Amino acid sequence: MTKRKESMATASARHILVPSESECQQLKSRIEGGEDFATLAKQFSQCPSGARGGELGSFGRGQMVPEFDQVVFSAPLNQVQGPVKTQFGYHLLEVTERQD
């Protein structure tokens, strides 16, 4: 019998990074109104991942800043979360996949 390591949890997510909470809130409203997350990420995100529609790929616990990790490993899938404040700015996050 093998023991599963705690660190085996992985997730895939996408995000949009902007400098202000108000801009983050405006983008969230636009997405909730039907605009495409990836399109808005390409237009507004200040993270290099914006060019990929905000896609961060797959990562494990502890690979992102704590505020980010907390949301990614607890939020429902495919629902936009945020604004989430980190030292980089304000994020909208969407968890696209998670394996515990």
Short mmCIF file of N, CA and C in Angstrom, two decimals:
data_model
loop_
_atom_site.label_atom_id
_atom_site.label_comp_id
_atom_site.label_asym_id
_atom_site.label_seq_id
_atom_site.Cartn_x
_atom_site.Cartn_y
_atom_site.Cartn_z
N MET A 1 0.84 -1.18 0.00
CA MET A 1 0.00 0.00 0.00
C MET A 1 0.89 1.24 0.00
N THR A 2 0.63 2.15 -0.89
CA THR A 2 1.45 3.35 -0.96
C THR A 2 0.74 4.52 -0.29
N LYS A 3 1.52 5.34 0.33
CA LYS A 3 0.97 6.55 0.97
C LYS A 3 0.93 7.66 -0.07
N ARG A 4 -0.17 8.39 -0.09
CA ARG A 4 -0.25 9.54 -0.99
C ARG A 4 0.37 10.74 -0.29
N LYS A 5 1.19 11.44 -1.03
CA LYS A 5 1.80 12.64 -0.47
C LYS A 5 0.81 13.79 -0.52
N GLU A 6 0.88 14.64 0.50
CA GLU A 6 0.02 15.82 0.55
C GLU A 6 0.24 16.72 -0.66
N SER A 7 1.47 16.77 -1.12
CA SER A 7 1.82 17.71 -2.19
C SER A 7 1.38 17.23 -3.57
N MET A 8 0.64 16.13 -3.63
CA MET A 8 0.23 15.61 -4.93
C MET A 8 -0.90 16.41 -5.57
N ALA A 9 -1.57 17.25 -4.80
CA ALA A 9 -2.67 18.04 -5.37
C ALA A 9 -2.12 18.97 -6.44
N THR A 10 -2.79 18.98 -7.59
CA THR A 10 -2.42 19.89 -8.66
C THR A 10 -3.68 20.59 -9.17
N ALA A 11 -3.46 21.73 -9.78
CA ALA A 11 -4.58 22.47 -10.35
C ALA A 11 -4.12 23.15 -11.63
N SER A 12 -5.07 23.45 -12.46
CA SER A 12 -4.84 24.29 -13.64
C SER A 12 -5.77 25.49 -13.48
N ALA A 13 -5.25 26.65 -13.81
CA ALA A 13 -6.05 27.85 -13.65
C ALA A 13 -5.64 28.89 -14.69
N ARG A 14 -6.48 29.88 -14.81
CA ARG A 14 -6.14 31.05 -15.62
C ARG A 14 -6.46 32.27 -14.80
N HIS A 15 -5.78 33.37 -15.12
CA HIS A 15 -6.01 34.58 -14.33
C HIS A 15 -5.81 35.83 -15.17
N ILE A 16 -6.30 36.91 -14.62
CA ILE A 16 -6.09 38.25 -15.18
C ILE A 16 -5.51 39.08 -14.05
N LEU A 17 -4.37 39.71 -14.30
CA LEU A 17 -3.69 40.53 -13.30
C LEU A 17 -3.76 41.99 -13.70
N VAL A 18 -4.31 42.81 -12.80
CA VAL A 18 -4.41 44.25 -13.04
C VAL A 18 -3.95 45.00 -11.79
N PRO A 19 -3.61 46.30 -11.92
CA PRO A 19 -3.06 47.03 -10.78
C PRO A 19 -4.07 47.48 -9.73
N SER A 20 -5.37 47.58 -10.09
CA SER A 20 -6.31 48.12 -9.11
C SER A 20 -7.50 47.21 -8.88
N GLU A 21 -8.03 47.29 -7.67
CA GLU A 21 -9.21 46.50 -7.32
C GLU A 21 -10.42 46.90 -8.16
N SER A 22 -10.55 48.20 -8.43
CA SER A 22 -11.70 48.66 -9.22
C SER A 22 -11.65 48.13 -10.65
N GLU A 23 -10.46 48.10 -11.26
CA GLU A 23 -10.32 47.55 -12.61
C GLU A 23 -10.65 46.05 -12.59
N CYS A 24 -10.20 45.38 -11.56
CA CYS A 24 -10.46 43.95 -11.40
C CYS A 24 -11.97 43.70 -11.32
N GLN A 25 -12.66 44.51 -10.53
CA GLN A 25 -14.10 44.39 -10.36
C GLN A 25 -14.84 44.65 -11.68
N GLN A 26 -14.38 45.66 -12.43
CA GLN A 26 -15.00 45.97 -13.72
C GLN A 26 -14.87 44.80 -14.69
N LEU A 27 -13.68 44.18 -14.73
CA LEU A 27 -13.47 43.05 -15.62
C LEU A 27 -14.32 41.85 -15.20
N LYS A 28 -14.46 41.64 -13.90
CA LYS A 28 -15.30 40.54 -13.40
C LYS A 28 -16.74 40.75 -13.86
N SER A 29 -17.23 41.98 -13.78
CA SER A 29 -18.59 42.30 -14.23
C SER A 29 -18.76 42.02 -15.72
N ARG A 30 -17.73 42.35 -16.49
CA ARG A 30 -17.79 42.12 -17.94
C ARG A 30 -17.85 40.62 -18.25
N ILE A 31 -17.06 39.83 -17.52
CA ILE A 31 -17.07 38.38 -17.72
C ILE A 31 -18.43 37.81 -17.31
N GLU A 32 -18.93 38.25 -16.16
CA GLU A 32 -20.25 37.79 -15.70
C GLU A 32 -21.35 38.21 -16.67
N GLY A 33 -21.10 39.29 -17.42
CA GLY A 33 -22.06 39.75 -18.43
C GLY A 33 -21.93 39.02 -19.76
N GLY A 34 -20.99 38.08 -19.83
CA GLY A 34 -20.89 37.26 -21.04
C GLY A 34 -19.63 37.45 -21.87
N GLU A 35 -18.78 38.41 -21.50
CA GLU A 35 -17.54 38.59 -22.27
C GLU A 35 -16.57 37.44 -21.98
N ASP A 36 -15.69 37.17 -22.94
CA ASP A 36 -14.78 36.04 -22.85
C ASP A 36 -13.57 36.33 -21.96
N PHE A 37 -13.35 35.45 -20.99
CA PHE A 37 -12.23 35.58 -20.05
C PHE A 37 -10.90 35.72 -20.80
N ALA A 38 -10.64 34.80 -21.74
CA ALA A 38 -9.36 34.78 -22.45
C ALA A 38 -9.13 36.07 -23.25
N THR A 39 -10.18 36.56 -23.88
CA THR A 39 -10.07 37.80 -24.66
C THR A 39 -9.71 38.97 -23.76
N LEU A 40 -10.38 39.06 -22.60
CA LEU A 40 -10.09 40.15 -21.67
C LEU A 40 -8.69 40.00 -21.07
N ALA A 41 -8.27 38.76 -20.83
CA ALA A 41 -6.91 38.53 -20.31
C ALA A 41 -5.87 39.05 -21.31
N LYS A 42 -6.09 38.75 -22.59
CA LYS A 42 -5.15 39.20 -23.63
C LYS A 42 -5.09 40.73 -23.69
N GLN A 43 -6.24 41.37 -23.48
CA GLN A 43 -6.30 42.83 -23.57
C GLN A 43 -5.76 43.54 -22.33
N PHE A 44 -6.05 42.99 -21.15
CA PHE A 44 -5.81 43.76 -19.92
C PHE A 44 -4.78 43.20 -18.94
N SER A 45 -4.50 41.89 -18.99
CA SER A 45 -3.64 41.31 -17.96
C SER A 45 -2.21 41.82 -18.06
N GLN A 46 -1.62 42.13 -16.90
CA GLN A 46 -0.23 42.60 -16.87
C GLN A 46 0.75 41.45 -16.63
N CYS A 47 0.23 40.23 -16.65
CA CYS A 47 1.07 39.04 -16.50
C CYS A 47 1.40 38.52 -17.90
N PRO A 48 2.61 37.99 -18.11
CA PRO A 48 2.93 37.41 -19.42
C PRO A 48 1.94 36.33 -19.86
N SER A 49 1.27 35.69 -18.90
CA SER A 49 0.28 34.66 -19.25
C SER A 49 -0.91 35.25 -20.01
N GLY A 50 -1.08 36.57 -19.95
CA GLY A 50 -2.17 37.22 -20.68
C GLY A 50 -2.16 36.88 -22.15
N ALA A 51 -0.97 36.74 -22.74
CA ALA A 51 -0.85 36.40 -24.15
C ALA A 51 -1.46 35.03 -24.46
N ARG A 52 -1.55 34.18 -23.45
CA ARG A 52 -2.16 32.85 -23.60
C ARG A 52 -3.58 32.84 -23.04
N GLY A 53 -4.20 34.00 -22.95
CA GLY A 53 -5.56 34.07 -22.42
C GLY A 53 -5.60 33.89 -20.91
N GLY A 54 -4.44 34.11 -20.27
CA GLY A 54 -4.37 34.01 -18.82
C GLY A 54 -4.02 32.61 -18.32
N GLU A 55 -3.81 31.67 -19.23
CA GLU A 55 -3.55 30.27 -18.85
C GLU A 55 -2.22 30.15 -18.10
N LEU A 56 -2.29 29.55 -16.92
CA LEU A 56 -1.09 29.32 -16.10
C LEU A 56 -0.61 27.88 -16.19
N GLY A 57 -1.40 27.02 -16.81
CA GLY A 57 -1.03 25.61 -16.89
C GLY A 57 -1.27 24.92 -15.55
N SER A 58 -0.60 23.79 -15.38
CA SER A 58 -0.79 22.97 -14.19
C SER A 58 0.31 23.26 -13.17
N PHE A 59 -0.07 23.30 -11.90
CA PHE A 59 0.92 23.57 -10.85
C PHE A 59 0.45 22.91 -9.55
N GLY A 60 1.38 22.72 -8.64
CA GLY A 60 1.07 22.10 -7.35
C GLY A 60 0.94 23.13 -6.25
N ARG A 61 0.47 22.66 -5.10
CA ARG A 61 0.38 23.53 -3.92
C ARG A 61 1.75 24.11 -3.61
N GLY A 62 1.78 25.37 -3.20
CA GLY A 62 3.03 25.99 -2.80
C GLY A 62 3.85 26.57 -3.93
N GLN A 63 3.41 26.39 -5.17
CA GLN A 63 4.16 26.94 -6.31
C GLN A 63 3.76 28.38 -6.63
N MET A 64 2.61 28.78 -6.11
CA MET A 64 2.13 30.15 -6.31
C MET A 64 2.13 30.85 -4.95
N VAL A 65 1.92 32.17 -4.98
CA VAL A 65 1.86 32.90 -3.71
C VAL A 65 0.69 32.38 -2.88
N PRO A 66 0.77 32.46 -1.54
CA PRO A 66 -0.24 31.86 -0.65
C PRO A 66 -1.69 32.30 -0.93
N GLU A 67 -1.89 33.58 -1.23
CA GLU A 67 -3.25 34.08 -1.48
C GLU A 67 -3.86 33.39 -2.70
N PHE A 68 -3.02 33.15 -3.67
CA PHE A 68 -3.41 32.52 -4.93
C PHE A 68 -3.73 31.04 -4.67
N ASP A 69 -2.80 30.37 -4.00
CA ASP A 69 -2.95 28.95 -3.65
C ASP A 69 -4.26 28.69 -2.91
N GLN A 70 -4.55 29.54 -1.94
CA GLN A 70 -5.72 29.36 -1.10
C GLN A 70 -6.99 29.31 -1.95
N VAL A 71 -7.09 30.20 -2.92
CA VAL A 71 -8.27 30.24 -3.78
C VAL A 71 -8.27 29.05 -4.75
N VAL A 72 -7.14 28.82 -5.40
CA VAL A 72 -7.05 27.79 -6.42
C VAL A 72 -7.38 26.40 -5.88
N PHE A 73 -6.96 26.14 -4.64
CA PHE A 73 -7.18 24.80 -4.10
C PHE A 73 -8.47 24.67 -3.27
N SER A 74 -9.32 25.70 -3.31
CA SER A 74 -10.58 25.60 -2.57
C SER A 74 -11.80 26.04 -3.39
N ALA A 75 -11.62 26.86 -4.39
CA ALA A 75 -12.75 27.44 -5.13
C ALA A 75 -13.41 26.41 -6.05
N PRO A 76 -14.69 26.60 -6.33
CA PRO A 76 -15.37 25.73 -7.30
C PRO A 76 -14.73 25.89 -8.68
N LEU A 77 -14.78 24.84 -9.47
CA LEU A 77 -14.23 24.89 -10.82
C LEU A 77 -15.06 25.78 -11.73
N ASN A 78 -14.37 26.41 -12.68
CA ASN A 78 -15.01 27.17 -13.75
C ASN A 78 -15.91 28.31 -13.28
N GLN A 79 -15.57 28.89 -12.12
CA GLN A 79 -16.26 30.08 -11.64
C GLN A 79 -15.20 31.15 -11.37
N VAL A 80 -15.44 32.34 -11.87
CA VAL A 80 -14.46 33.42 -11.69
C VAL A 80 -14.44 33.87 -10.24
N GLN A 81 -13.25 33.90 -9.66
CA GLN A 81 -13.03 34.31 -8.27
C GLN A 81 -12.24 35.61 -8.25
N GLY A 82 -12.49 36.42 -7.26
CA GLY A 82 -11.70 37.64 -7.14
C GLY A 82 -12.59 38.84 -6.89
N PRO A 83 -11.96 39.98 -6.72
CA PRO A 83 -10.52 40.23 -6.77
C PRO A 83 -9.74 39.55 -5.64
N VAL A 84 -8.58 39.00 -6.00
CA VAL A 84 -7.66 38.41 -5.03
C VAL A 84 -6.40 39.26 -5.04
N LYS A 85 -6.08 39.86 -3.88
CA LYS A 85 -4.92 40.75 -3.80
C LYS A 85 -3.66 39.96 -3.44
N THR A 86 -2.59 40.19 -4.22
CA THR A 86 -1.27 39.64 -3.90
C THR A 86 -0.27 40.78 -4.02
N GLN A 87 1.01 40.46 -3.80
CA GLN A 87 2.03 41.53 -3.94
C GLN A 87 2.15 42.00 -5.39
N PHE A 88 1.58 41.26 -6.34
CA PHE A 88 1.69 41.62 -7.76
C PHE A 88 0.56 42.55 -8.21
N GLY A 89 -0.54 42.55 -7.47
CA GLY A 89 -1.69 43.35 -7.86
C GLY A 89 -2.97 42.60 -7.53
N TYR A 90 -3.98 42.79 -8.36
CA TYR A 90 -5.29 42.18 -8.14
C TYR A 90 -5.58 41.18 -9.27
N HIS A 91 -6.03 40.01 -8.86
CA HIS A 91 -6.26 38.93 -9.82
C HIS A 91 -7.73 38.54 -9.87
N LEU A 92 -8.15 38.17 -11.08
CA LEU A 92 -9.36 37.37 -11.25
C LEU A 92 -8.83 35.98 -11.56
N LEU A 93 -9.37 34.98 -10.89
CA LEU A 93 -8.90 33.61 -11.06
C LEU A 93 -10.04 32.72 -11.49
N GLU A 94 -9.70 31.77 -12.33
CA GLU A 94 -10.67 30.73 -12.67
C GLU A 94 -9.93 29.39 -12.65
N VAL A 95 -10.38 28.50 -11.77
CA VAL A 95 -9.79 27.17 -11.68
C VAL A 95 -10.44 26.32 -12.78
N THR A 96 -9.63 25.79 -13.69
CA THR A 96 -10.18 25.02 -14.80
C THR A 96 -10.09 23.52 -14.57
N GLU A 97 -9.22 23.10 -13.66
CA GLU A 97 -9.07 21.67 -13.37
C GLU A 97 -8.36 21.52 -12.02
N ARG A 98 -8.71 20.45 -11.29
CA ARG A 98 -8.01 20.21 -10.03
C ARG A 98 -8.02 18.73 -9.73
N GLN A 99 -6.87 18.23 -9.26
CA GLN A 99 -6.77 16.84 -8.82
C GLN A 99 -6.20 16.85 -7.42
N ASP A 100 -6.89 16.20 -6.48
CA ASP A 100 -6.42 16.19 -5.10
C ASP A 100 -5.55 14.98 -4.81
#
